[in-house]
mmCIF file of C-alpha atoms and ligand atoms in Angstrom:
data_model
loop_
_atom_site.group_PDB
_atom_site.id
_atom_site.type_symbol
_atom_site.label_atom_id
_atom_site.label_comp_id
_atom_site.label_asym_id
_atom_site.label_seq_id
_atom_site.Cartn_x
_atom_site.Cartn_y
_atom_site.Cartn_z
ATOM 1 C CA MET A 283 133.546 12.801 -219.926
ATOM 2 C CA GLU A 284 130.659 15.184 -220.640
ATOM 3 C CA LYS A 285 131.663 18.554 -222.121
ATOM 4 C CA PRO A 286 130.986 21.570 -219.878
ATOM 5 C CA SER A 287 128.199 23.814 -221.124
ATOM 6 C CA PHE A 288 128.986 27.432 -221.938
ATOM 7 C CA ARG A 289 125.992 27.882 -224.255
ATOM 8 C CA GLY A 290 124.757 31.479 -224.156
ATOM 9 C CA LYS A 291 127.336 32.559 -221.556
ATOM 10 C CA VAL A 292 129.077 35.900 -222.034
ATOM 11 C CA VAL A 293 132.810 35.218 -221.780
ATOM 12 C CA LEU A 294 135.601 37.796 -221.863
ATOM 13 C CA VAL A 295 139.086 36.492 -222.702
ATOM 14 C CA LEU A 296 142.037 38.852 -222.133
ATOM 15 C CA GLY A 297 145.193 37.799 -223.952
ATOM 16 C CA ALA A 298 143.086 36.173 -226.664
ATOM 17 C CA SER A 299 145.151 36.788 -229.784
ATOM 18 C CA GLY A 300 147.403 33.729 -229.564
ATOM 19 C CA GLY A 301 148.395 30.588 -227.664
ATOM 20 C CA ILE A 302 146.096 29.391 -224.888
ATOM 21 C CA GLY A 303 143.834 32.482 -225.106
ATOM 22 C CA ALA A 304 143.073 32.009 -228.817
ATOM 23 C CA ALA A 305 142.463 28.291 -228.212
ATOM 24 C CA LEU A 306 139.996 29.233 -225.459
ATOM 25 C CA VAL A 307 138.156 31.544 -227.863
ATOM 26 C CA ARG A 308 137.837 28.744 -230.444
ATOM 27 C CA ARG A 309 136.555 26.240 -227.840
ATOM 28 C CA LEU A 310 134.109 28.724 -226.366
ATOM 29 C CA LEU A 311 132.697 29.633 -229.784
ATOM 30 C CA ALA A 312 132.309 25.932 -230.561
ATOM 31 C CA ALA A 313 130.414 25.618 -227.266
ATOM 32 C CA ASP A 314 127.994 28.410 -228.367
ATOM 33 C CA ALA A 315 129.234 31.036 -225.918
ATOM 34 C CA GLN A 316 129.168 34.769 -226.709
ATOM 35 C CA VAL A 317 132.877 35.635 -226.680
ATOM 36 C CA ILE A 318 134.706 38.941 -226.355
ATOM 37 C CA ALA A 319 138.356 38.516 -227.334
ATOM 38 C CA ALA A 320 140.837 41.189 -226.272
ATOM 39 C CA ALA A 321 144.604 41.587 -226.777
ATOM 40 C CA ARG A 322 147.001 44.161 -228.228
ATOM 41 C CA SER A 323 147.386 42.905 -231.793
ATOM 42 C CA PRO A 324 144.475 44.038 -234.012
ATOM 43 C CA GLU A 325 145.883 41.897 -236.829
ATOM 44 C CA ARG A 326 145.776 38.693 -234.809
ATOM 45 C CA LEU A 327 142.317 39.539 -233.480
ATOM 46 C CA ALA A 328 141.169 40.078 -237.072
ATOM 47 C CA MET A 329 142.496 36.608 -237.927
ATOM 48 C CA LEU A 330 140.330 35.139 -235.157
ATOM 49 C CA GLU A 331 137.342 37.016 -236.603
ATOM 50 C CA ARG A 332 138.035 35.681 -240.078
ATOM 51 C CA GLU A 333 138.254 32.162 -238.661
ATOM 52 C CA ALA A 334 134.921 32.601 -236.856
ATOM 53 C CA GLY A 335 133.298 33.788 -240.115
ATOM 54 C CA VAL A 336 130.235 36.003 -239.733
ATOM 55 C CA SER A 337 129.566 34.785 -236.194
ATOM 56 C CA ALA A 338 127.746 37.449 -234.199
ATOM 57 C CA ARG A 339 128.941 35.565 -231.139
ATOM 58 C CA LEU A 340 132.504 36.932 -231.406
ATOM 59 C CA LEU A 341 133.425 40.515 -230.590
ATOM 60 C CA THR A 342 137.058 41.622 -230.571
ATOM 61 C CA ARG A 343 138.695 44.671 -229.076
ATOM 62 C CA PRO A 344 142.349 45.709 -229.013
ATOM 63 C CA ILE A 345 143.569 46.441 -225.504
ATOM 64 C CA ASP A 346 146.821 46.807 -223.606
ATOM 65 C CA VAL A 347 146.107 45.392 -220.130
ATOM 66 C CA ARG A 348 148.989 47.416 -218.665
ATOM 67 C CA ASP A 349 146.900 50.570 -219.060
ATOM 68 C CA CYS A 350 144.151 50.794 -216.417
ATOM 69 C CA GLN A 351 142.058 53.213 -218.521
ATOM 70 C CA GLN A 352 141.995 50.719 -221.388
ATOM 71 C CA VAL A 353 140.675 48.042 -219.016
ATOM 72 C CA VAL A 354 137.975 50.459 -217.784
ATOM 73 C CA ASP A 355 137.016 51.328 -221.383
ATOM 74 C CA LEU A 356 136.928 47.670 -222.403
ATOM 75 C CA LEU A 357 134.567 46.746 -219.581
ATOM 76 C CA SER A 358 132.167 49.635 -220.322
ATOM 77 C CA TRP A 359 132.239 48.733 -224.017
ATOM 78 C CA VAL A 360 131.363 45.116 -223.192
ATOM 79 C CA TRP A 361 128.703 46.139 -220.661
ATOM 80 C CA GLU A 362 126.948 48.401 -223.191
ATOM 81 C CA ARG A 363 126.659 45.445 -225.540
ATOM 82 C CA THR A 364 125.927 42.525 -223.232
ATOM 83 C CA GLY A 365 124.797 43.900 -219.849
ATOM 84 C CA ARG A 366 126.718 41.167 -218.043
ATOM 85 C CA ILE A 367 129.892 39.055 -218.028
ATOM 86 C CA ASP A 368 129.460 35.469 -216.869
ATOM 87 C CA LEU A 369 133.104 34.516 -217.129
ATOM 88 C CA ALA A 370 136.313 36.531 -217.511
ATOM 89 C CA ILE A 371 139.568 34.691 -218.183
ATOM 90 C CA TYR A 372 142.800 36.619 -217.653
ATOM 91 C CA CYS A 373 145.230 34.909 -220.016
ATOM 92 C CA ALA A 374 147.437 37.877 -220.944
ATOM 93 C CA GLY A 375 151.007 37.109 -220.023
ATOM 94 C CA ILE A 376 154.637 37.575 -220.954
ATOM 95 C CA GLU A 377 157.712 35.659 -219.836
ATOM 96 C CA TYR A 378 161.339 36.727 -219.785
ATOM 97 C CA LEU A 379 163.627 33.963 -218.633
ATOM 98 C CA GLY A 380 167.366 33.705 -218.124
ATOM 99 C CA PRO A 381 169.951 34.143 -215.386
ATOM 100 C CA LEU A 382 169.462 37.038 -212.983
ATOM 101 C CA LYS A 383 171.986 39.278 -214.739
ATOM 102 C CA ALA A 384 170.139 38.937 -218.058
ATOM 103 C CA ILE A 385 166.785 40.270 -216.816
ATOM 104 C CA SER A 386 166.641 43.970 -217.657
ATOM 105 C CA ARG A 387 164.606 46.487 -215.721
ATOM 106 C CA ALA A 388 162.342 46.988 -218.766
ATOM 107 C CA GLU A 389 161.643 43.230 -218.893
ATOM 108 C CA LEU A 390 160.913 43.095 -215.179
ATOM 109 C CA GLU A 391 158.524 46.033 -215.465
ATOM 110 C CA GLU A 392 156.789 44.529 -218.490
ATOM 111 C CA MET A 393 156.255 41.229 -216.654
ATOM 112 C CA MET A 394 154.912 42.935 -213.541
ATOM 113 C CA ALA A 395 152.656 45.211 -215.600
ATOM 114 C CA THR A 396 151.277 42.429 -217.799
ATOM 115 C CA ASN A 397 151.152 39.488 -215.398
ATOM 116 C CA PHE A 398 150.141 41.395 -212.257
ATOM 117 C CA TYR A 399 148.969 45.010 -212.773
ATOM 118 C CA GLY A 400 146.611 44.062 -215.616
ATOM 119 C CA LEU A 401 145.045 41.352 -213.455
ATOM 120 C CA PHE A 402 144.709 43.862 -210.621
ATOM 121 C CA PHE A 403 143.001 46.412 -212.918
ATOM 122 C CA LEU A 404 140.588 43.753 -214.190
ATOM 123 C CA LEU A 405 139.667 42.549 -210.694
ATOM 124 C CA GLN A 406 139.269 46.075 -209.328
ATOM 125 C CA GLN A 407 136.912 47.088 -212.139
ATOM 126 C CA LEU A 408 135.035 43.848 -212.731
ATOM 127 C CA LEU A 409 134.308 42.566 -209.216
ATOM 128 C CA PRO A 410 131.859 45.408 -208.375
ATOM 129 C CA LEU A 411 130.125 44.917 -211.741
ATOM 130 C CA MET A 412 129.779 41.166 -211.264
ATOM 131 C CA GLU A 413 128.423 41.692 -207.775
ATOM 132 C CA GLN A 414 125.517 43.658 -209.273
ATOM 133 C CA GLN A 415 124.600 40.876 -211.688
ATOM 134 C CA GLN A 416 121.676 38.657 -210.893
ATOM 135 C CA GLU A 417 123.735 35.586 -211.791
ATOM 136 C CA LYS A 418 127.163 36.267 -210.315
ATOM 137 C CA GLY A 419 130.117 35.612 -212.548
ATOM 138 C CA THR A 420 133.477 33.852 -212.431
ATOM 139 C CA ILE A 421 136.936 35.368 -212.860
ATOM 140 C CA VAL A 422 139.819 33.072 -213.768
ATOM 141 C CA SER A 423 143.496 33.873 -213.522
ATOM 142 C CA VAL A 424 145.665 31.755 -215.811
ATOM 143 C CA SER A 425 148.714 31.449 -213.586
ATOM 144 C CA SER A 426 151.831 29.326 -214.033
ATOM 145 C CA PRO A 427 153.345 26.438 -212.069
ATOM 146 C CA MET A 428 156.374 28.722 -211.816
ATOM 147 C CA ALA A 429 154.406 30.879 -209.360
ATOM 148 C CA ARG A 430 154.660 27.982 -206.904
ATOM 149 C CA LEU A 431 157.745 26.069 -208.038
ATOM 150 C CA ALA A 432 160.041 28.813 -209.398
ATOM 151 C CA PHE A 433 162.528 26.820 -211.467
ATOM 152 C CA PRO A 434 166.006 28.339 -211.962
ATOM 153 C CA TRP A 435 166.136 31.094 -214.621
ATOM 154 C CA ALA A 436 162.405 31.735 -214.135
ATOM 155 C CA SER A 437 162.538 33.516 -210.802
ATOM 156 C CA ALA A 438 161.481 37.001 -211.983
ATOM 157 C CA TYR A 439 158.667 35.584 -214.141
ATOM 158 C CA ALA A 440 157.692 33.347 -211.201
ATOM 159 C CA ALA A 441 157.541 36.366 -208.900
ATOM 160 C CA SER A 442 155.239 38.260 -211.294
ATOM 161 C CA LYS A 443 152.869 35.268 -211.465
ATOM 162 C CA ALA A 444 153.063 34.632 -207.702
ATOM 163 C CA ALA A 445 151.958 38.239 -207.104
ATOM 164 C CA GLY A 446 148.822 37.509 -209.143
ATOM 165 C CA ASP A 447 148.200 34.304 -207.144
ATOM 166 C CA ALA A 448 148.399 36.140 -203.825
ATOM 167 C CA LEU A 449 146.081 38.868 -205.105
ATOM 168 C CA LEU A 450 143.458 36.373 -206.221
ATOM 169 C CA THR A 451 143.670 34.324 -203.026
ATOM 170 C CA GLY A 452 143.200 37.401 -200.839
ATOM 171 C CA LEU A 453 140.280 38.657 -202.920
ATOM 172 C CA ARG A 454 138.616 35.232 -202.930
ATOM 173 C CA ARG A 455 138.557 35.494 -199.128
ATOM 174 C CA GLU A 456 137.446 39.142 -199.174
ATOM 175 C CA TYR A 457 134.595 38.403 -201.619
ATOM 176 C CA ARG A 458 133.624 35.003 -200.233
ATOM 177 C CA ARG A 459 130.024 36.051 -199.567
ATOM 178 C CA SER A 460 129.593 37.911 -202.856
ATOM 179 C CA GLY A 461 128.713 34.884 -204.984
ATOM 180 C CA VAL A 462 131.473 35.767 -207.477
ATOM 181 C CA ARG A 463 133.890 32.872 -207.995
ATOM 182 C CA LEU A 464 137.636 33.490 -208.276
ATOM 183 C CA LEU A 465 139.710 30.641 -209.680
ATOM 184 C CA THR A 466 143.428 30.145 -210.310
ATOM 185 C CA ILE A 467 144.430 27.671 -212.994
ATOM 186 C CA TYR A 468 147.942 26.367 -213.648
ATOM 187 C CA PRO A 469 148.566 25.141 -217.214
ATOM 188 C CA GLY A 470 151.476 22.762 -217.703
ATOM 189 C CA PRO A 471 154.064 23.271 -220.486
ATOM 190 C CA THR A 472 152.015 24.192 -223.561
ATOM 191 C CA ALA A 473 153.091 24.743 -227.170
ATOM 192 C CA THR A 474 152.479 28.485 -227.696
ATOM 193 C CA GLY A 475 154.389 31.663 -228.495
ATOM 194 C CA ALA A 476 155.488 32.066 -224.852
ATOM 195 C CA GLY A 477 159.194 32.880 -224.614
ATOM 196 C CA GLN A 478 159.586 33.041 -228.420
ATOM 197 C CA GLN A 479 160.828 36.640 -228.231
ATOM 198 C CA LEU A 480 163.905 35.462 -226.306
ATOM 199 C CA SER A 481 167.222 34.580 -227.897
ATOM 200 C CA PRO A 482 167.993 30.838 -227.593
ATOM 201 C CA GLU A 483 170.668 31.353 -224.913
ATOM 202 C CA ARG A 484 168.067 32.915 -222.642
ATOM 203 C CA LEU A 485 165.859 29.799 -222.738
ATOM 204 C CA PRO A 486 166.701 27.201 -220.074
ATOM 205 C CA ARG A 487 166.718 23.675 -221.404
ATOM 206 C CA TRP A 488 163.859 22.679 -219.098
ATOM 207 C CA HIS A 489 161.671 25.133 -221.053
ATOM 208 C CA GLU A 490 161.961 23.184 -224.292
ATOM 209 C CA HIS A 491 162.467 19.819 -222.652
ATOM 210 C CA GLY A 492 159.844 17.080 -222.863
ATOM 211 C CA THR A 493 156.461 17.086 -224.527
ATOM 212 C CA LYS A 494 154.280 20.138 -224.539
ATOM 213 C CA MET A 495 150.517 20.063 -224.492
ATOM 214 C CA GLU A 496 148.635 21.379 -227.517
ATOM 215 C CA ALA A 497 147.022 24.753 -226.789
ATOM 216 C CA GLY A 498 143.601 23.310 -227.756
ATOM 217 C CA ARG A 499 143.942 20.511 -225.203
ATOM 218 C CA CYS A 500 145.060 22.991 -222.546
ATOM 219 C CA ALA A 501 141.981 25.156 -223.301
ATOM 220 C CA GLU A 502 139.716 22.112 -223.050
ATOM 221 C CA LEU A 503 141.127 21.090 -219.642
ATOM 222 C CA LEU A 504 141.010 24.683 -218.443
ATOM 223 C CA LEU A 505 137.324 25.043 -219.329
ATOM 224 C CA ARG A 506 136.552 21.757 -217.593
ATOM 225 C CA ALA A 507 138.274 23.057 -214.450
ATOM 226 C CA VAL A 508 136.214 26.273 -214.703
ATOM 227 C CA ALA A 509 132.995 24.290 -215.040
ATOM 228 C CA ALA A 510 133.989 22.174 -212.014
ATOM 229 C CA GLY A 511 134.499 25.418 -210.056
ATOM 230 C CA GLN A 512 137.669 24.266 -208.275
ATOM 231 C CA ARG A 513 139.371 27.296 -206.818
ATOM 232 C CA GLN A 514 142.811 26.042 -207.874
ATOM 233 C CA ARG A 515 143.625 23.489 -210.540
ATOM 234 C CA VAL A 516 146.931 22.205 -211.934
ATOM 235 C CA LEU A 517 146.344 20.953 -215.482
ATOM 236 C CA ALA A 518 149.387 18.653 -215.923
ATOM 237 C CA GLY A 519 149.648 15.428 -213.889
ATOM 238 C CA SER A 520 153.444 15.536 -213.463
ATOM 239 C CA LEU A 521 153.252 19.056 -212.040
ATOM 240 C CA ARG A 522 150.402 18.098 -209.710
ATOM 241 C CA LEU A 523 152.854 15.660 -208.149
ATOM 242 C CA LEU A 524 155.500 18.368 -207.800
ATOM 243 C CA PHE A 525 152.944 20.699 -206.167
ATOM 244 C CA LEU A 526 152.226 17.948 -203.631
ATOM 245 C CA LEU A 527 155.940 17.449 -202.964
ATOM 246 C CA GLU A 528 156.397 21.215 -202.551
ATOM 247 C CA ARG A 529 153.740 21.115 -199.869
ATOM 248 C CA TRP A 530 154.518 17.882 -198.043
ATOM 249 C CA LEU A 531 158.154 17.092 -198.887
ATOM 250 C CA PRO A 532 159.675 20.511 -199.570
ATOM 251 C CA SER A 533 163.282 19.326 -199.319
ATOM 252 C CA LEU A 534 162.736 16.789 -202.122
ATOM 253 C CA SER A 535 160.894 19.371 -204.240
ATOM 254 C CA GLU A 536 163.794 21.787 -203.650
ATOM 255 C CA ARG A 537 166.272 19.200 -204.990
ATOM 256 C CA ILE A 538 164.134 18.414 -208.051
ATOM 257 C CA CYS A 539 163.434 22.054 -208.954
ATOM 258 C CA ALA A 540 167.051 23.109 -208.369
ATOM 259 C CA SER A 541 168.325 20.377 -210.691
ATOM 260 C CA MET A 542 166.339 21.608 -213.711
ATOM 261 C CA PRO A 543 168.791 21.905 -216.644
ATOM 262 C CA LEU A 544 169.927 25.394 -217.629
ATOM 263 C CA GLY A 545 171.504 26.762 -220.797
ATOM 264 C CA GLU A 546 175.197 27.324 -221.338
ATOM 265 C CA ALA A 547 176.035 30.675 -222.864
ATOM 266 C CA LEU A 548 175.255 33.138 -220.083
ATOM 267 C CA THR A 549 176.143 31.113 -216.985
HETATM 268 N N1 NAP B 761 152.692 28.199 -222.588
HETATM 269 C C1 NAP B 761 152.950 27.653 -221.400
HETATM 270 O O1 NAP B 761 153.678 26.657 -221.305
HETATM 271 C C2 NAP B 761 152.336 28.245 -220.161
HETATM 272 C C3 NAP B 761 152.459 27.510 -218.977
HETATM 273 C C4 NAP B 761 151.908 28.029 -217.812
HETATM 274 C C5 NAP B 761 151.241 29.251 -217.841
HETATM 275 N N2 NAP B 761 151.143 29.961 -219.000
HETATM 276 C C6 NAP B 761 150.420 31.244 -218.953
HETATM 277 O O2 NAP B 761 149.371 31.188 -219.898
HETATM 278 C C7 NAP B 761 149.050 32.508 -220.341
HETATM 279 C C8 NAP B 761 148.993 32.525 -221.857
HETATM 280 O O3 NAP B 761 150.290 32.270 -222.349
HETATM 281 P P1 NAP B 761 150.588 31.565 -223.744
HETATM 282 O O4 NAP B 761 151.492 30.443 -223.471
HETATM 283 O O5 NAP B 761 149.348 31.339 -224.509
HETATM 284 O O6 NAP B 761 151.490 32.719 -224.400
HETATM 285 P P2 NAP B 761 151.365 33.528 -225.773
HETATM 286 O O7 NAP B 761 151.129 32.601 -226.899
HETATM 287 O O8 NAP B 761 152.582 34.395 -225.782
HETATM 288 O O9 NAP B 761 150.066 34.429 -225.550
HETATM 289 C C9 NAP B 761 150.043 35.505 -224.663
HETATM 290 C C10 NAP B 761 148.808 36.344 -224.921
HETATM 291 O O10 NAP B 761 148.847 37.498 -224.048
HETATM 292 C C11 NAP B 761 148.612 38.667 -224.838
HETATM 293 N N3 NAP B 761 149.273 39.820 -224.226
HETATM 294 C C12 NAP B 761 150.586 39.963 -223.919
HETATM 295 N N4 NAP B 761 150.809 41.190 -223.419
HETATM 296 C C13 NAP B 761 149.597 41.824 -223.411
HETATM 297 C C14 NAP B 761 149.185 43.126 -223.043
HETATM 298 N N5 NAP B 761 150.054 44.021 -222.540
HETATM 299 N N6 NAP B 761 147.881 43.456 -223.187
HETATM 300 C C15 NAP B 761 146.983 42.557 -223.675
HETATM 301 N N7 NAP B 761 147.327 41.307 -224.045
HETATM 302 C C16 NAP B 761 148.619 40.957 -223.938
HETATM 303 C C17 NAP B 761 149.196 38.317 -226.210
HETATM 304 O O11 NAP B 761 148.598 39.079 -227.243
HETATM 305 P P3 NAP B 761 149.171 40.439 -227.868
HETATM 306 O O12 NAP B 761 150.654 40.249 -228.045
HETATM 307 O O13 NAP B 761 148.384 40.560 -229.144
HETATM 308 O O14 NAP B 761 148.832 41.488 -226.889
HETATM 309 C C18 NAP B 761 148.740 36.853 -226.353
HETATM 310 O O15 NAP B 761 147.404 36.815 -226.817
HETATM 311 C C19 NAP B 761 150.139 33.414 -219.774
HETATM 312 O O16 NAP B 761 149.636 34.088 -218.635
HETATM 313 C C20 NAP B 761 151.247 32.453 -219.351
HETATM 314 O O17 NAP B 761 151.967 32.979 -218.246
HETATM 315 C C21 NAP B 761 151.671 29.479 -220.161
#
């Protein structure tokens, strides 16, 4: 299959310091895009810069997406340098899993702030800017299958991702005549740092179960879906099937999702 062309496009990746986001940055640089990589860790952003060498096509900027002012400042900083953003990918995310009693208020707030508020701040600030551009841009939310399937022990994380899905769907309808494209992409299980901050007894067995996609492969499929312009895309075949069941045979999907294996210690 032909590779999608991002040559010369200005692409902003939020949540770019590791996992899927960093893999997206590498793919986009290889495809000759001008990339702005943003995340909290200056050290990990500096590593990306070192990897890219002296490339003038990579700019990095530390940002905490939970702070609206930092999102505003990031966008003005980018605008001063590039005058447009062709594609913005919201990949910042955090997951806290475990049984209901294990999810603390601080964890819940961090998930809502990172997975939902940050996306809201980006959309609220960037949509009016993209509308002014001659060539309208695309905004992508990297969601999770959990937003639609909500396996056991992932319900709070699922809720924070589902909030982002609903926001994007509503705005896609509100902005349907604007020319700006809003896409939601669902990666399958991918080998990244997601969930690594949790103690082992907080990780359900379904989380580690089975094969995980390489982050580079996930980034490649994600960019293909962006180039195809599909408003929603599930990247893993097995989950596509489960999405279909959830829609057309919900009682079977309920049985499958409910039977996902849990851990032992906290039940
Ligand atoms: N891995 C999977 O199996 C999987 C499956 C479905 C969906 N997803 C989704 O894919 C996205 C990327 O996840 P990943 O698996 O690549 O996880 P990851 O390796 O943990 O990467 C998460 C990224 O988000 C950034 N981030 C976290 N909090 C942030 C904040 N407050 N401000 C700015 N950046 C922040 C992190 O950088 P800093 O810590 O430097 O800020 C990091 O670059 C997430 O939205 C996740 O929900 C992942």
